[in-house]
Amino acid sequence: MKIDFPEDSPGIHPPTAALAKILKFKKVNNPYHHEPYSEALLLGIGGGLDVGYILFQFPHLPNPILSLGFRNPWNHTRAFLETLTDRLNLAVQFQDFDNEKLAQSALQKTLKNDGLAIVWVDKASLPYHGLPEVLKGYINHQVAVYARDGRLWRLYLDDLSRQPIEIREKTFTGARANLSQNNFLMMVYEGARDLNVQELRGVITQGIRDCATRLTRPLKTIGISTLETWAEKLTDHHDRMGWPQVFQNQQGLLPVLRMVYESIKLNGTGGFALRKTYADFLHEAAGILSNPAFNAVAGQYLQLANHWSILADNALPSSVPDFDRIKNLLNKKYEAYRDFDLKTYKKTIHDLKALESKIMGEFPLNDRETVQLFERMSNQVKLISELEMSAAFRLRDITRR
C-alpha cells in the first residue's frame, strides 16, 4: 500500500517529533520565517525542560525499574501536548475510550476521513522494539498513525522513523490496551488557525517562563530538586530506597545502569537529556525575540548536555570491557533503527540479550567497586544539579526584564 509520509529526519522526542512531522505534512509553518516548525521550537514552546526520577520496585518483577524524564512535565505527555497545541492555535481533539473496540473504531474513522492522530501506546508491546516482556505495561510512548490498509488490517506509523512502520492492527490495539490507565488516549489533529509573529513571540516567552518555574520549584519530586534526591539515594546505605540497599550483591543492577545510559543518550532525548535540543531552541528564540541574552544561556545548556552525557557514560564505565560492549551494542541498535536497517537491528537485540545474560550471571564489579561507582555517579548528579539551577535562574531573570 502506497501512503503519503513526510520525508524528514527520524526526530528526537516522541511527542514533539510526531507533531513536527504532522505540521510539516499539513504545511503548517512557523510564521517568523515561513518554514516548518523545528522540533526544538516545539519543545520550548510546550514548556521546555524538567527532571524526573523514580526507582520502582514491584514484588512481581525480578528487577527494579528506573524511570528518568527530561521534558516539562516529565510524566504527563497529554498536559504537554495540550499546552503546546493551544499555544500554537492548533485545532486538536483529545479522545479517550472505555474499551478496545471503541478505541479501534475511532482510530479507523479518523484515518478514513484522512485525519492524523498521535496515539498513546505501551512501547514494550510494539514487537519491532524488541523490549523484554517484563517491561510490558510500564513504558508510556507516543506514535503518529498515518494510514490504514483495511484489506490487510494493517496500520502505518511514524515512530521516530525515516519510513512508515507497518504493524498489525490487532497488535497495535493491544499495545494501546496495555496502557489502560490512559484510557486508549489519542490526539486527533483537525487543523490550524493563524498564528502571527507577535503571538509566536508571546508563546515562546511563556514556554521559557514555564521551564524556569518548573525547574526551580523547591519540591523534592519536581524539577532540579529531584536531582538532589537521586544523588542522596545513590550513596545512602540505610534508606531502603538507597541504591546500596536496593542493589545488594548487584542483583538487578545491570538493567538499571543500562536504563541510565539509554534514557540520557538514546531514548528520545537527542543524546543529551534534551539539553542540546533546548539549547537549539534558545538559539532560535534569541533570533525571533531579538534578545541575544538567550544565546548565552544556550551555552550553559550545551555545557549541561556534556555533563549529562558524562553521567550516562559513568553509569557503564568503559574501563569495564563488558560495559563498553553493552554501550556499543546499544548505540548500534538505535542507529540501525533510525536508519531502518531492520536486519542489523534484530541481530543487535539478539547480541545484547546474550551479553546481558552473561553479565547478570557474573557481574563484573565487586561490592567495593560498586559503591565507588555509585559515589562517582552521585558526585556527577550533584554537579549537574548546581549547573541546572544556575541556568534555570538565568532563564528566569531574562524573562523578568
C-alpha positions in Angstrom: 0.0 0.0 0.0 1.4 3.4 -1.0 0.9 6.1 1.6 1.8 9.7 2.0 4.5 10.0 4.6 6.6 13.1 5.4 10.2 12.9 4.3 12.3 14.1 7.2 14.8 13.1 9.8 13.5 10.5 12.3 13.1 13.1 15.0 14.2 13.2 18.6 11.5 13.1 21.2 8.3 11.1 20.5 5.5 13.8 21.1 7.4 16.7 19.5 8.8 14.6 16.6 5.3 13.3 15.9 3.7 16.8 15.9 6.5 18.4 13.9 6.1 15.8 11.2 2.3 16.2 11.2 2.6 20.0 10.9 5.1 19.7 8.1 2.9 17.2 6.3 -0.1 19.6 6.6 2.1 22.6 5.5 1.7 24.5 8.8 4.7 26.7 9.0 6.5 28.9 11.5 5.1 32.5 10.8 8.5 34.1 11.5 10.4 32.5 8.6 7.6 30.6 6.8 9.4 27.3 7.1 8.3 24.2 9.1 8.5 24.3 12.8 11.6 22.9 14.3 11.3 20.2 16.9 13.4 22.3 19.3 11.0 25.2 19.0 8.0 22.9 19.8 9.8 21.6 22.8 10.5 25.1 24.1 7.0 26.5 23.4 5.4 23.5 25.2 7.3 24.2 28.4 10.9 23.0 27.9 12.7 21.0 30.4 12.1 19.1 33.6 13.9 16.4 35.7 12.1 13.2 36.8 13.5 10.3 38.8 11.7 7.3 40.2 13.1 3.9 41.0 10.1 1.4 41.0 10.3 -1.8 43.0 7.4 -4.3 42.3 7.3 -7.6 44.1 6.1 -9.4 41.0 9.1 -8.2 38.9 12.6 -9.7 39.0 14.4 -6.3 38.9 13.7 -2.7 39.8 12.7 -0.3 37.0 14.2 3.1 36.7 12.3 6.0 35.2 14.0 9.2 34.2 12.4 12.1 32.5 13.6 15.4 31.0 10.7 17.2 29.4 8.2 19.6 31.2 6.1 17.9 32.7 8.2 14.8 32.5 5.5 12.3 33.3 2.4 13.9 31.7 2.6 14.0 27.9 -1.0 14.9 27.5 -0.6 18.1 29.5 2.5 19.0 27.5 0.7 18.5 24.2 -2.4 20.3 25.4 -0.3 23.3 26.3 1.7 23.2 23.1 -1.2 22.8 20.7 -3.2 25.5 22.5 -0.3 28.0 22.2 0.2 27.2 18.5 -3.6 27.7 17.8 -3.9 24.2 16.6 -7.3 22.5 16.4 -7.0 19.1 18.0 -9.2 16.7 20.0 -8.0 14.5 22.8 -10.1 11.4 22.9 -10.2 8.5 25.3 -12.4 5.4 25.3 -13.8 2.7 27.6 -12.6 -0.3 25.7 -10.5 -1.6 22.8 -13.4 -1.8 20.4 -14.4 1.8 20.7 -10.8 2.9 20.5 -10.1 0.9 17.4 -13.3 2.1 15.7 -12.5 5.8 16.4 -9.0 5.5 15.0 -10.3 3.8 11.9 -12.9 6.6 11.4 -10.2 9.2 11.8 -7.9 7.6 9.2 -10.9 7.0 6.8 -11.5 10.8 6.9 -7.9 11.5 6.1 -7.2 12.5 9.6 -3.9 12.0 11.6 -3.6 11.0 15.2 -0.9 10.8 17.9 -1.7 7.7 19.9 -0.6 6.6 23.3 0.8 3.0 23.4 2.9 0.7 25.6 6.3 0.8 23.9 7.2 -2.7 25.1 4.1 -4.1 23.4 5.3 -2.9 20.0 7.1 -6.0 18.7 9.5 -4.1 16.5 11.2 -2.6 19.6 12.2 -6.0 20.9 11.9 -5.0 24.6 11.7 -7.5 27.4 8.4 -9.0 28.3 8.7 -7.8 31.9 8.5 -4.1 30.7 5.1 -4.5 29.2 2.7 -2.0 30.7 5.4 0.3 32.0 6.6 2.4 29.1 4.3 5.3 28.1 5.0 6.1 24.4 3.5 8.1 21.6 3.4 7.4 17.8 1.7 9.1 14.9 -0.7 7.0 12.8 -0.8 8.0 9.1 -2.8 5.3 7.3 -4.7 2.0 7.5 -4.9 -0.8 5.0 -8.4 -2.2 5.7 -8.0 -5.1 3.4 -4.9 -6.4 5.4 -5.8 -4.9 8.8 -2.5 -3.0 8.9 -1.6 0.4 10.2 1.3 2.6 9.2 3.1 4.5 11.9 5.7 7.2 12.5 7.7 6.1 15.5 10.9 8.2 15.3 11.4 6.6 11.9 12.5 7.6 8.4 10.0 5.3 6.8 6.4 4.3 7.8 6.4 1.3 10.1 3.8 -1.4 9.3 2.0 -3.1 12.1 -1.0 -5.5 12.5 -4.0 -3.5 13.7 -4.7 -6.1 16.4 -1.2 -5.9 17.8 -1.4 -2.1 17.8 -4.7 -2.1 19.6 -3.2 -4.5 22.2 -0.3 -2.0 22.7 -2.9 0.7 23.5 -4.8 -1.6 25.9 -1.6 -2.3 27.9 -1.6 1.4 28.9 -5.2 1.1 30.1 -4.6 3.9 32.7 -4.6 6.3 29.7 -8.0 5.1 28.5 -6.8 4.4 25.0 -5.9 8.1 24.6 -5.2 9.7 21.2 -4.9 13.2 19.9 -6.6 13.8 16.6 -5.2 16.7 14.5 -8.0 18.7 12.8 -6.3 21.9 11.5 -4.5 25.1 12.3 -5.6 28.6 12.9 -3.5 31.6 12.0 -0.6 32.5 14.4 1.1 35.8 13.8 4.7 36.6 14.7 3.8 38.7 17.7 1.7 35.8 19.1 4.7 33.4 18.4 7.0 35.7 20.4 4.5 35.6 23.2 4.2 31.8 23.4 7.9 31.4 23.2 8.3 33.7 26.2 5.5 31.8 28.0 7.3 28.5 27.4 10.6 29.8 28.8 8.9 31.1 31.9 7.2 27.8 32.4 10.5 26.0 32.1 12.3 28.2 34.6 9.4 28.0 37.1 9.2 24.2 36.9 12.9 23.6 37.2 13.4 25.9 40.3 10.4 24.8 42.4 11.7 23.8 45.8 9.9 20.4 45.9 11.8 17.1 46.2 9.7 15.4 43.4 9.7 18.3 40.9 12.4 19.9 38.8 16.1 20.2 39.8 15.3 19.3 43.4 14.7 15.7 42.1 18.5 15.6 41.3 19.3 16.2 45.0 17.1 13.3 45.9 18.8 11.0 43.4 22.3 12.0 44.5 21.3 11.1 48.1 19.8 7.8 47.2 22.9 6.7 45.2 25.0 6.6 48.4 22.5 6.1 51.2 23.3 2.8 52.9 20.5 3.0 55.4 17.4 4.0 53.4 15.6 1.0 51.9 15.3 3.0 48.6 19.0 3.8 48.7 21.0 2.2 45.9 23.4 0.3 48.2 20.3 -1.3 49.9 18.3 -1.9 46.7 21.2 -3.5 44.8 22.9 -5.6 47.4 25.1 -8.2 45.7 24.4 -6.2 42.5 21.1 -8.1 42.0 19.1 -6.3 39.3 21.7 -3.5 38.9 22.7 -4.0 35.2 19.2 -3.2 33.7 19.1 0.0 35.8 22.6 1.1 34.8 21.6 0.4 31.2 18.5 2.5 31.7 20.5 5.4 32.9 22.7 5.3 29.8 19.8 4.7 27.4 17.5 7.3 28.9 20.0 10.1 28.8 21.8 9.3 25.5 19.5 7.2 23.2 15.8 7.0 24.1 14.1 10.1 22.8 16.5 12.7 24.3 18.7 13.7 21.4 21.8 12.2 23.0 21.9 14.7 25.9 18.8 14.5 28.2 17.1 17.0 25.8 19.6 19.7 26.9 21.2 20.2 23.5 17.7 20.3 21.9 16.8 23.0 24.4 20.0 24.9 23.6 18.9 24.8 19.9 15.5 26.2 21.0 17.2 29.1 22.9 19.3 30.0 19.9 16.2 30.1 17.7 14.3 32.0 20.3 17.1 34.6 20.6 16.6 35.4 16.9 12.8 35.5 16.9 12.7 37.6 20.2 15.7 39.8 19.1 17.3 39.0 22.5 20.9 37.8 22.4 20.9 37.1 26.1 19.3 33.7 25.3 22.3 32.7 23.3 24.4 32.9 26.5 22.0 30.7 28.4 22.1 28.3 25.4 25.8 28.0 26.0 25.0 26.9 29.6 22.7 24.2 28.3 25.3 23.0 25.9 27.6 22.6 28.9 24.9 20.7 30.7 24.4 18.5 27.7 28.0 17.4 28.0 27.7 16.8 31.8 24.6 14.6 31.3 26.5 12.6 28.7 29.3 12.1 31.2 26.8 10.8 33.8 25.5 8.3 31.2 28.9 7.1 30.4 29.8 6.9 34.1 26.9 4.5 34.7 28.5 2.0 32.4 32.2 2.8 32.6 34.2 1.9 29.5 37.1 0.7 31.7 34.9 -2.4 32.2 35.1 -4.3 28.9 31.6 -5.9 29.1 30.1 -2.5 29.9 31.8 -0.9 27.0 30.4 -3.7 24.8 26.9 -3.0 26.1 27.2 0.7 25.2 28.5 -0.1 21.8 25.6 -2.5 21.1 23.0 0.0 22.4 24.4 2.7 20.1 24.4 0.3 17.2 20.8 -0.8 17.9 19.5 2.8 17.9 21.5 3.7 14.9 20.1 0.7 13.0 16.6 1.6 14.0 17.0 5.2 12.8 18.4 4.0 9.5 15.6 1.4 9.1 18.2 -1.3 8.9 16.0 -4.0 10.4 18.4 -6.9 9.9 21.1 -5.2 11.9 18.6 -4.0 14.4 17.3 -7.5 15.2 20.8 -9.0 15.3 21.9 -6.4 17.7 19.0 -7.0 20.0 19.9 -10.7 20.0 23.6 -9.9 20.8 22.5 -7.6 23.6 20.4 -10.2 25.2 23.2 -12.7 25.1 25.8 -10.3 26.6 23.4 -9.1 29.3 22.6 -12.7 30.3 26.4 -13.3 30.7 26.8 -10.2 32.8 23.8 -10.9 35.0 25.3 -14.3 35.8 28.7 -12.9 36.7 28.6 -9.1 37.5 32.0 -7.5 36.6 32.2 -5.3 39.7 32.7 -6.4 43.3 30.9 -4.7 46.3 33.6 -2.1 46.8 33.8 -1.2 43.1 30.0 -0.9 43.0 30.0 1.5 45.9 32.7 3.6 44.2 30.5 3.6 41.0 27.6 4.9 43.0 29.8 7.6 44.6 31.0 8.8 41.2 27.5 8.9 39.8 26.3 10.8 42.9 29.0 13.4 42.5 28.2 13.9 38.9 24.5 14.3 39.7 25.3 16.9 42.3 27.4 18.9 39.8 24.6 18.7 37.2 22.1 19.9 39.9 24.3 23.0 40.5 24.7 23.8 36.8 21.0 23.2 36.1 20.0 25.7 38.9 22.4 28.3 37.6 21.0 28.0 34.0 17.3 28.0 35.2 17.8 31.1 37.4 19.4 32.8 34.4 16.4 32.0 32.2 14.1 33.3 34.9 16.0 36.6 35.2 16.0 37.2 31.5 12.2 36.7 31.1 11.6 39.1 34.1 13.3 42.0 32.4 
